[in-house]
PDB file of C-alpha atoms in Angstrom:
ATOM      1  CA  UNK S  56      66.891 -39.462-134.401  1.00 72.00           C
ATOM      2  CA  UNK S  57      68.191 -38.854-130.887  1.00 89.00           C
ATOM      3  CA  UNK S  58      70.247 -35.677-130.672  1.00 97.00           C
ATOM      4  CA  UNK S  59      73.859 -35.703-129.541  1.00 98.00           C
ATOM      5  CA  UNK S  60      73.118 -33.776-126.372  1.00 98.00           C
ATOM      6  CA  UNK S  61      70.318 -36.174-125.415  1.00 98.00           C
ATOM      7  CA  UNK S  62      72.733 -39.073-125.911  1.00 98.00           C
ATOM      8  CA  UNK S  63      75.278 -37.301-123.692  1.00 98.00           C
ATOM      9  CA  UNK S  64      72.687 -36.733-120.966  1.00 98.00           C
ATOM     10  CA  UNK S  65      71.314 -40.260-121.165  1.00 98.00           C
ATOM     11  CA  UNK S  66      74.756 -41.866-120.988  1.00 98.00           C
ATOM     12  CA  UNK S  67      75.904 -39.628-118.123  1.00 98.00           C
ATOM     13  CA  UNK S  68      72.785 -40.591-116.189  1.00 98.00           C
ATOM     14  CA  UNK S  69      73.113 -44.288-116.981  1.00 98.00           C
ATOM     15  CA  UNK S  70      76.769 -44.362-115.985  1.00 98.00           C
ATOM     16  CA  UNK S  71      75.861 -42.526-112.791  1.00 98.00           C
ATOM     17  CA  UNK S  72      73.280 -45.136-111.871  1.00 98.00           C
ATOM     18  CA  UNK S  73      75.840 -47.872-112.505  1.00 98.00           C
ATOM     19  CA  UNK S  74      78.368 -46.127-110.274  1.00 98.00           C
ATOM     20  CA  UNK S  75      75.838 -45.843-107.458  1.00 97.00           C
ATOM     21  CA  UNK S  76      75.263 -49.582-107.756  1.00 96.00           C
ATOM     22  CA  UNK S  77      79.015 -50.260-107.700  1.00 95.00           C
ATOM     23  CA  UNK S  78      79.373 -48.012-104.658  1.00 94.00           C
ATOM     24  CA  UNK S  79      76.609 -49.902-102.834  1.00 92.00           C
ATOM     25  CA  UNK S  80      78.130 -53.269-103.701  1.00 89.00           C
ATOM     26  CA  UNK S  81      79.985 -53.764-100.449  1.00 77.00           C
ATOM     27  CA  UNK S  82      83.615 -53.284-101.516  1.00 84.00           C
ATOM     28  CA  UNK S  83      85.449 -52.053 -98.407  1.00 86.00           C
ATOM     29  CA  UNK S  84      88.786 -51.294-100.087  1.00 92.00           C
ATOM     30  CA  UNK S  85      88.582 -47.686-101.286  1.00 92.00           C
ATOM     31  CA  UNK S  86      91.324 -48.124-103.868  1.00 93.00           C
ATOM     32  CA  UNK S  87      89.679 -51.214-105.341  1.00 95.00           C
ATOM     33  CA  UNK S  88      86.282 -49.483-105.265  1.00 94.00           C
ATOM     34  CA  UNK S  89      87.591 -46.513-107.225  1.00 94.00           C
ATOM     35  CA  UNK S  90      89.291 -48.750-109.748  1.00 96.00           C
ATOM     36  CA  UNK S  91      86.127 -50.798-110.212  1.00 96.00           C
ATOM     37  CA  UNK S  92      84.035 -47.655-110.681  1.00 96.00           C
ATOM     38  CA  UNK S  93      86.420 -46.281-113.294  1.00 97.00           C
ATOM     39  CA  UNK S  94      86.450 -49.558-115.224  1.00 97.00           C
ATOM     40  CA  UNK S  95      82.730 -50.331-115.107  1.00 97.00           C
ATOM     41  CA  UNK S  96      81.664 -46.798-116.068  1.00 98.00           C
ATOM     42  CA  UNK S  97      84.199 -46.627-118.889  1.00 98.00           C
ATOM     43  CA  UNK S  98      83.020 -49.938-120.320  1.00 98.00           C
ATOM     44  CA  UNK S  99      79.409 -48.756-120.274  1.00 98.00           C
ATOM     45  CA  UNK S 100      80.159 -45.408-121.930  1.00 98.00           C
ATOM     46  CA  UNK S 101      82.424 -46.731-124.667  1.00 98.00           C
ATOM     47  CA  UNK S 102      80.043 -49.581-125.443  1.00 98.00           C
ATOM     48  CA  UNK S 103      77.000 -47.303-125.648  1.00 98.00           C
ATOM     49  CA  UNK S 104      78.837 -44.777-127.822  1.00 98.00           C
ATOM     50  CA  UNK S 105      79.957 -47.535-130.177  1.00 97.00           C
ATOM     51  CA  UNK S 106      76.308 -48.590-130.476  1.00 97.00           C
ATOM     52  CA  UNK S 107      74.745 -45.150-130.915  1.00 97.00           C
ATOM     53  CA  UNK S 108      77.522 -43.250-132.743  1.00 97.00           C
ATOM     54  CA  UNK S 109      79.736 -45.953-134.302  1.00 97.00           C
ATOM     55  CA  UNK S 110      81.529 -43.580-136.690  1.00 97.00           C
ATOM     56  CA  UNK S 111      82.701 -41.207-133.954  1.00 98.00           C
ATOM     57  CA  UNK S 112      86.026 -41.323-132.099  1.00 98.00           C
ATOM     58  CA  UNK S 113      86.287 -41.416-128.295  1.00 98.00           C
ATOM     59  CA  UNK S 114      88.837 -39.876-125.955  1.00 98.00           C
ATOM     60  CA  UNK S 115      88.420 -41.302-122.449  1.00 98.00           C
ATOM     61  CA  UNK S 116      90.519 -41.039-119.328  1.00 97.00           C
ATOM     62  CA  UNK S 117      90.236 -44.787-118.853  1.00 97.00           C
ATOM     63  CA  UNK S 118      91.069 -45.957-122.402  1.00 97.00           C
ATOM     64  CA  UNK S 119      94.257 -45.919-124.440  1.00 96.00           C
ATOM     65  CA  UNK S 120      94.466 -42.809-126.597  1.00 97.00           C
ATOM     66  CA  UNK S 121      93.783 -43.590-130.259  1.00 94.00           C
ATOM     67  CA  UNK S 122      95.676 -41.044-132.432  1.00 95.00           C
ATOM     68  CA  UNK S 123      93.089 -41.493-135.192  1.00 95.00           C
ATOM     69  CA  UNK S 124      90.876 -39.123-133.212  1.00 97.00           C
ATOM     70  CA  UNK S 125      93.054 -36.260-134.475  1.00 98.00           C
ATOM     71  CA  UNK S 126      91.700 -36.833-137.991  1.00 97.00           C
ATOM     72  CA  UNK S 127      88.103 -37.329-136.872  1.00 98.00           C
ATOM     73  CA  UNK S 128      85.355 -34.771-137.364  1.00 98.00           C
ATOM     74  CA  UNK S 129      83.565 -35.846-134.184  1.00 98.00           C
ATOM     75  CA  UNK S 130      85.170 -36.954-130.919  1.00 98.00           C
ATOM     76  CA  UNK S 131      83.419 -37.845-127.659  1.00 98.00           C
ATOM     77  CA  UNK S 132      85.478 -36.729-124.659  1.00 98.00           C
ATOM     78  CA  UNK S 133      84.468 -38.597-121.514  1.00 98.00           C
ATOM     79  CA  UNK S 134      85.493 -38.919-117.909  1.00 98.00           C
ATOM     80  CA  UNK S 135      83.754 -42.066-116.662  1.00 98.00           C
ATOM     81  CA  UNK S 136      84.329 -41.116-113.012  1.00 98.00           C
ATOM     82  CA  UNK S 137      85.445 -37.599-112.190  1.00 97.00           C
ATOM     83  CA  UNK S 138      86.516 -37.570-108.562  1.00 95.00           C
ATOM     84  CA  UNK S 139      87.537 -41.155-107.899  1.00 94.00           C
ATOM     85  CA  UNK S 140      88.708 -40.317-104.382  1.00 93.00           C
ATOM     86  CA  UNK S 141      85.389 -38.675-103.522  1.00 95.00           C
ATOM     87  CA  UNK S 142      83.460 -41.593-105.034  1.00 96.00           C
ATOM     88  CA  UNK S 143      85.466 -43.982-102.864  1.00 93.00           C
ATOM     89  CA  UNK S 144      84.532 -42.063 -99.700  1.00 91.00           C
ATOM     90  CA  UNK S 145      81.038 -43.274 -98.852  1.00 83.00           C
ATOM     91  CA  UNK S 146      79.499 -40.029 -97.597  1.00 88.00           C
ATOM     92  CA  UNK S 147      80.898 -37.756-100.352  1.00 94.00           C
ATOM     93  CA  UNK S 148      78.555 -36.465-103.063  1.00 96.00           C
ATOM     94  CA  UNK S 149      81.041 -34.283-105.003  1.00 96.00           C
ATOM     95  CA  UNK S 150      81.911 -36.687-107.841  1.00 97.00           C
ATOM     96  CA  UNK S 151      80.609 -36.789-111.397  1.00 98.00           C
ATOM     97  CA  UNK S 152      80.354 -38.370-114.834  1.00 98.00           C
ATOM     98  CA  UNK S 153      81.348 -36.251-117.861  1.00 98.00           C
ATOM     99  CA  UNK S 154      80.209 -36.825-121.458  1.00 98.00           C
ATOM    100  CA  UNK S 155      80.964 -34.244-124.175  1.00 98.00           C
ATOM    101  CA  UNK S 156      81.095 -34.131-127.960  1.00 98.00           C
ATOM    102  CA  UNK S 157      83.754 -32.120-129.786  1.00 98.00           C
ATOM    103  CA  UNK S 158      83.258 -31.309-133.480  1.00 98.00           C
ATOM    104  CA  UNK S 159      85.921 -30.027-135.860  1.00 98.00           C
ATOM    105  CA  UNK S 160      85.619 -26.301-136.443  1.00 97.00           C
ATOM    106  CA  UNK S 161      82.954 -25.960-133.755  1.00 98.00           C
ATOM    107  CA  UNK S 162      84.417 -27.091-130.441  1.00 98.00           C
ATOM    108  CA  UNK S 163      82.228 -28.672-127.752  1.00 98.00           C
ATOM    109  CA  UNK S 164      78.722 -28.963-129.236  1.00 98.00           C
ATOM    110  CA  UNK S 165      77.012 -31.278-126.735  1.00 98.00           C
ATOM    111  CA  UNK S 166      77.756 -31.887-123.083  1.00 98.00           C
ATOM    112  CA  UNK S 167      76.349 -33.416-119.927  1.00 98.00           C
ATOM    113  CA  UNK S 168      77.553 -33.642-116.348  1.00 98.00           C
ATOM    114  CA  UNK S 169      75.903 -36.113-114.001  1.00 98.00           C
ATOM    115  CA  UNK S 170      76.175 -35.772-110.221  1.00 98.00           C
ATOM    116  CA  UNK S 171      74.823 -39.228-109.376  1.00 98.00           C
ATOM    117  CA  UNK S 172      74.855 -38.899-105.587  1.00 97.00           C
ATOM    118  CA  UNK S 173      72.663 -35.796-105.951  1.00 97.00           C
ATOM    119  CA  UNK S 174      70.432 -37.442-108.587  1.00 97.00           C
ATOM    120  CA  UNK S 175      70.881 -34.630-111.121  1.00 98.00           C
ATOM    121  CA  UNK S 176      72.142 -34.302-114.686  1.00 98.00           C
ATOM    122  CA  UNK S 177      73.104 -30.952-116.200  1.00 98.00           C
ATOM    123  CA  UNK S 178      73.127 -30.789-120.000  1.00 98.00           C
ATOM    124  CA  UNK S 179      74.023 -28.118-122.534  1.00 98.00           C
ATOM    125  CA  UNK S 180      70.497 -27.992-123.999  1.00 97.00           C
ATOM    126  CA  UNK S 181      68.744 -27.266-120.700  1.00 96.00           C
ATOM    127  CA  UNK S 182      71.329 -25.692-118.373  1.00 95.00           C
ATOM    128  CA  UNK S 183      70.289 -22.359-116.855  1.00 96.00           C
ATOM    129  CA  UNK S 184      72.471 -20.078-114.746  1.00 96.00           C
ATOM    130  CA  UNK S 185      70.815 -19.661-111.348  1.00 94.00           C
ATOM    131  CA  UNK S 186      70.752 -16.487-109.291  1.00 92.00           C
ATOM    132  CA  UNK S 187      73.503 -16.044-106.729  1.00 86.00           C
ATOM    133  CA  UNK S 188      72.632 -17.416-103.325  1.00 77.00           C
ATOM    134  CA  UNK S 189      75.184 -15.423-101.281  1.00 75.00           C
ATOM    135  CA  UNK S 190      76.150 -11.773-100.940  1.00 80.00           C
ATOM    136  CA  UNK S 191      79.935 -12.057-101.020  1.00 89.00           C
ATOM    137  CA  UNK S 192      82.044 -13.508-103.844  1.00 95.00           C
ATOM    138  CA  UNK S 193      82.884 -17.199-103.388  1.00 97.00           C
ATOM    139  CA  UNK S 194      85.578 -19.026-105.376  1.00 97.00           C
ATOM    140  CA  UNK S 195      85.620 -22.821-105.401  1.00 97.00           C
ATOM    141  CA  UNK S 196      88.971 -24.609-105.746  1.00 97.00           C
ATOM    142  CA  UNK S 197      90.344 -28.122-105.592  1.00 94.00           C
ATOM    143  CA  UNK S 198      90.361 -29.560-102.108  1.00 87.00           C
ATOM    144  CA  UNK S 199      93.629 -31.395-102.757  1.00 85.00           C
ATOM    145  CA  UNK S 200      95.374 -29.036-105.229  1.00 88.00           C
ATOM    146  CA  UNK S 201      94.242 -25.421-104.831  1.00 92.00           C
ATOM    147  CA  UNK S 202      96.093 -22.922-107.043  1.00 94.00           C
ATOM    148  CA  UNK S 203      99.055 -21.305-105.298  1.00 92.00           C
ATOM    149  CA  UNK S 204      97.647 -17.877-106.108  1.00 93.00           C
ATOM    150  CA  UNK S 205      94.068 -18.572-105.003  1.00 95.00           C
ATOM    151  CA  UNK S 206      94.430 -16.832-101.648  1.00 94.00           C
ATOM    152  CA  UNK S 207      95.889 -13.720-103.260  1.00 96.00           C
ATOM    153  CA  UNK S 208      93.160 -13.587-105.892  1.00 97.00           C
ATOM    154  CA  UNK S 209      90.508 -14.017-103.220  1.00 96.00           C
ATOM    155  CA  UNK S 210      92.038 -11.216-101.159  1.00 96.00           C
ATOM    156  CA  UNK S 211      92.069  -8.873-104.166  1.00 95.00           C
ATOM    157  CA  UNK S 212      88.378  -9.558-104.797  1.00 96.00           C
ATOM    158  CA  UNK S 213      87.295  -9.718-101.170  1.00 95.00           C
ATOM    159  CA  UNK S 214      86.245 -13.298-101.826  1.00 96.00           C
ATOM    160  CA  UNK S 215      85.920 -16.488 -99.812  1.00 96.00           C
ATOM    161  CA  UNK S 216      87.770 -19.617-100.988  1.00 96.00           C
ATOM    162  CA  UNK S 217      85.692 -22.802-100.827  1.00 95.00           C
ATOM    163  CA  UNK S 218      87.274 -26.273-101.302  1.00 95.00           C
ATOM    164  CA  UNK S 219      85.318 -29.003-103.100  1.00 94.00           C
ATOM    165  CA  UNK S 220      85.954 -32.322-104.829  1.00 91.00           C
ATOM    166  CA  UNK S 221      85.640 -33.134-108.519  1.00 95.00           C
ATOM    167  CA  UNK S 222      85.868 -30.684-111.419  1.00 97.00           C
ATOM    168  CA  UNK S 223      82.309 -31.432-112.482  1.00 97.00           C
ATOM    169  CA  UNK S 224      80.985 -30.792-108.984  1.00 97.00           C
ATOM    170  CA  UNK S 225      82.846 -27.479-108.777  1.00 98.00           C
ATOM    171  CA  UNK S 226      81.699 -26.275-112.203  1.00 98.00           C
ATOM    172  CA  UNK S 227      78.075 -27.133-111.496  1.00 98.00           C
ATOM    173  CA  UNK S 228      78.286 -25.303-108.159  1.00 97.00           C
ATOM    174  CA  UNK S 229      78.908 -22.148-110.214  1.00 97.00           C
ATOM    175  CA  UNK S 230      75.939 -22.958-112.435  1.00 97.00           C
ATOM    176  CA  UNK S 231      73.678 -23.415-109.398  1.00 96.00           C
ATOM    177  CA  UNK S 232      74.748 -20.087-107.913  1.00 95.00           C
ATOM    178  CA  UNK S 233      76.312 -21.724-104.844  1.00 95.00           C
ATOM    179  CA  UNK S 234      79.631 -20.071-105.756  1.00 96.00           C
ATOM    180  CA  UNK S 235      80.642 -17.376-108.215  1.00 97.00           C
ATOM    181  CA  UNK S 236      83.747 -18.895-109.777  1.00 98.00           C
ATOM    182  CA  UNK S 237      85.773 -22.069-110.162  1.00 98.00           C
ATOM    183  CA  UNK S 238      89.530 -21.586-110.410  1.00 97.00           C
ATOM    184  CA  UNK S 239      92.008 -24.351-111.194  1.00 97.00           C
ATOM    185  CA  UNK S 240      95.710 -24.495-111.996  1.00 95.00           C
ATOM    186  CA  UNK S 241      98.311 -27.182-111.651  1.00 85.00           C
ATOM    187  CA  UNK S 242      97.139 -30.011-113.842  1.00 91.00           C
ATOM    188  CA  UNK S 243      94.072 -31.335-115.607  1.00 96.00           C
ATOM    189  CA  UNK S 244      93.270 -33.157-118.827  1.00 98.00           C
ATOM    190  CA  UNK S 245      90.693 -32.534-121.530  1.00 98.00           C
ATOM    191  CA  UNK S 246      88.243 -35.028-120.042  1.00 98.00           C
ATOM    192  CA  UNK S 247      88.305 -33.158-116.728  1.00 98.00           C
ATOM    193  CA  UNK S 248      86.836 -29.988-118.219  1.00 98.00           C
ATOM    194  CA  UNK S 249      85.244 -30.689-121.630  1.00 98.00           C
ATOM    195  CA  UNK S 250      81.754 -31.540-120.383  1.00 98.00           C
ATOM    196  CA  UNK S 251      81.673 -29.003-117.526  1.00 98.00           C
ATOM    197  CA  UNK S 252      82.862 -26.267-119.890  1.00 98.00           C
ATOM    198  CA  UNK S 253      80.305 -27.275-122.522  1.00 98.00           C
ATOM    199  CA  UNK S 254      77.472 -27.031-120.009  1.00 98.00           C
ATOM    200  CA  UNK S 255      78.814 -23.814-118.476  1.00 98.00           C
ATOM    201  CA  UNK S 256      79.176 -21.998-121.803  1.00 98.00           C
ATOM    202  CA  UNK S 257      75.722 -23.074-122.915  1.00 98.00           C
ATOM    203  CA  UNK S 258      74.300 -21.539-119.729  1.00 98.00           C
ATOM    204  CA  UNK S 259      76.060 -18.225-120.333  1.00 97.00           C
ATOM    205  CA  UNK S 260      78.990 -18.598-117.953  1.00 98.00           C
ATOM    206  CA  UNK S 261      82.526 -17.474-118.805  1.00 98.00           C
ATOM    207  CA  UNK S 262      85.048 -20.287-119.365  1.00 98.00           C
ATOM    208  CA  UNK S 263      88.696 -19.902-120.390  1.00 98.00           C
ATOM    209  CA  UNK S 264      92.293 -20.635-119.480  1.00 98.00           C
ATOM    210  CA  UNK S 265      93.580 -18.609-116.516  1.00 97.00           C
ATOM    211  CA  UNK S 266      95.251 -16.189-118.963  1.00 96.00           C
ATOM    212  CA  UNK S 267      91.904 -15.615-120.701  1.00 97.00           C
ATOM    213  CA  UNK S 268      92.747 -17.668-123.795  1.00 97.00           C
ATOM    214  CA  UNK S 269      90.262 -20.226-125.179  1.00 97.00           C
ATOM    215  CA  UNK S 270      90.059 -23.799-123.929  1.00 98.00           C
ATOM    216  CA  UNK S 271      90.919 -26.050-126.884  1.00 98.00           C
ATOM    217  CA  UNK S 272      89.983 -29.707-127.158  1.00 98.00           C
ATOM    218  CA  UNK S 273      90.976 -32.776-129.186  1.00 98.00           C
ATOM    219  CA  UNK S 274      94.605 -31.656-129.190  1.00 98.00           C
ATOM    220  CA  UNK S 275      97.449 -34.105-129.829  1.00 97.00           C
ATOM    221  CA  UNK S 276      98.430 -33.757-126.167  1.00 97.00           C
ATOM    222  CA  UNK S 277      95.207 -33.752-124.143  1.00 98.00           C
ATOM    223  CA  UNK S 278      96.872 -32.067-121.148  1.00 97.00           C
ATOM    224  CA  UNK S 279      94.866 -28.924-120.317  1.00 97.00           C
ATOM    225  CA  UNK S 280      96.237 -27.776-116.974  1.00 96.00           C
ATOM    226  CA  UNK S 281      94.149 -24.786-115.928  1.00 97.00           C
ATOM    227  CA  UNK S 282      90.785 -23.101-116.299  1.00 97.00           C
ATOM    228  CA  UNK S 283      88.421 -20.460-115.008  1.00 98.00           C
ATOM    229  CA  UNK S 284      84.636 -20.861-114.980  1.00 98.00           C
ATOM    230  CA  UNK S 285      82.752 -17.918-113.536  1.00 98.00           C
ATOM    231  CA  UNK S 286      79.718 -15.703-113.728  1.00 97.00           C
ATOM    232  CA  UNK S 287      80.142 -13.409-116.756  1.00 97.00           C
ATOM    233  CA  UNK S 288      80.023 -10.194-114.735  1.00 96.00           C
ATOM    234  CA  UNK S 289      83.008 -11.384-112.668  1.00 96.00           C
ATOM    235  CA  UNK S 290      85.262 -12.534-115.519  1.00 98.00           C
ATOM    236  CA  UNK S 291      87.166  -9.311-116.209  1.00 97.00           C
ATOM    237  CA  UNK S 292      87.998  -8.652-112.542  1.00 97.00           C
ATOM    238  CA  UNK S 293      88.857 -12.283-111.847  1.00 97.00           C
ATOM    239  CA  UNK S 294      91.216 -12.631-114.815  1.00 98.00           C
ATOM    240  CA  UNK S 295      92.897  -9.333-113.929  1.00 97.00           C
ATOM    241  CA  UNK S 296      93.438 -10.507-110.346  1.00 97.00           C
ATOM    242  CA  UNK S 297      94.902 -13.814-111.572  1.00 97.00           C
ATOM    243  CA  UNK S 298      97.263 -11.959-113.920  1.00 96.00           C
ATOM    244  CA  UNK S 299      98.396  -9.634-111.148  1.00 96.00           C
ATOM    245  CA  UNK S 300      99.063 -12.509-108.752  1.00 92.00           C
ATOM    246  CA  UNK S 301     101.001 -14.483-111.355  1.00 87.00           C
ATOM    247  CA  UNK S 302     103.076 -11.416-112.218  1.00 81.00           C
ATOM    248  CA  UNK S 303     103.921 -10.929-108.558  1.00 74.00           C
ATOM    249  CA  UNK S 304     105.147 -14.500-108.059  1.00 66.00           C
TER     250      UNK S 304
END
């Protein structure tokens, strides 16, 4: 029987290939292109999950929330297209597909993040934390919504702030060793972080809320506004710097 994590990886890859095809289809309206990508990828993922795991619930950014998931033992949390704006910009590669499985009493137990434009899928059964590729500390943040305290945290750590697109792209940049930490505050949902966090934790990275508390999934309100993903040796200093900056505001 195919394992949950292999299903996650396969579906993330398949949805990624579909999105590349949609992107190459000739739609010149970026808004319409993003909407089409969201819809087509969501249809593929929900259909495939219904076929392979028919008894499981699904929480997707692009589907109406079914409250029955709160009583389910297994819930797939998916973002069919993470980084719609980046996807709709032809030369951008920093967009992703997220597929994760949450299990009651266990949390995220299987996860995959596909970066289709880079032809790579990261999954929680194979992810390995790479060596750092730079000398100084680098913190990746949202290009459109960087945390208000990011500059202060970076100054306290002697770090460089690097903007990037989707949550999945930023989290996997930490995994690859391109940056040391991913810091976000100001609004996200469970589907934005479930798969990246699942892959990151499996690889040995630190992942938490910005106050250090655990990231919890399949909540009645799926709003999960902030997170930190970083190399484990940086976690204590980074969380302390965040706390100090927030206290000063």
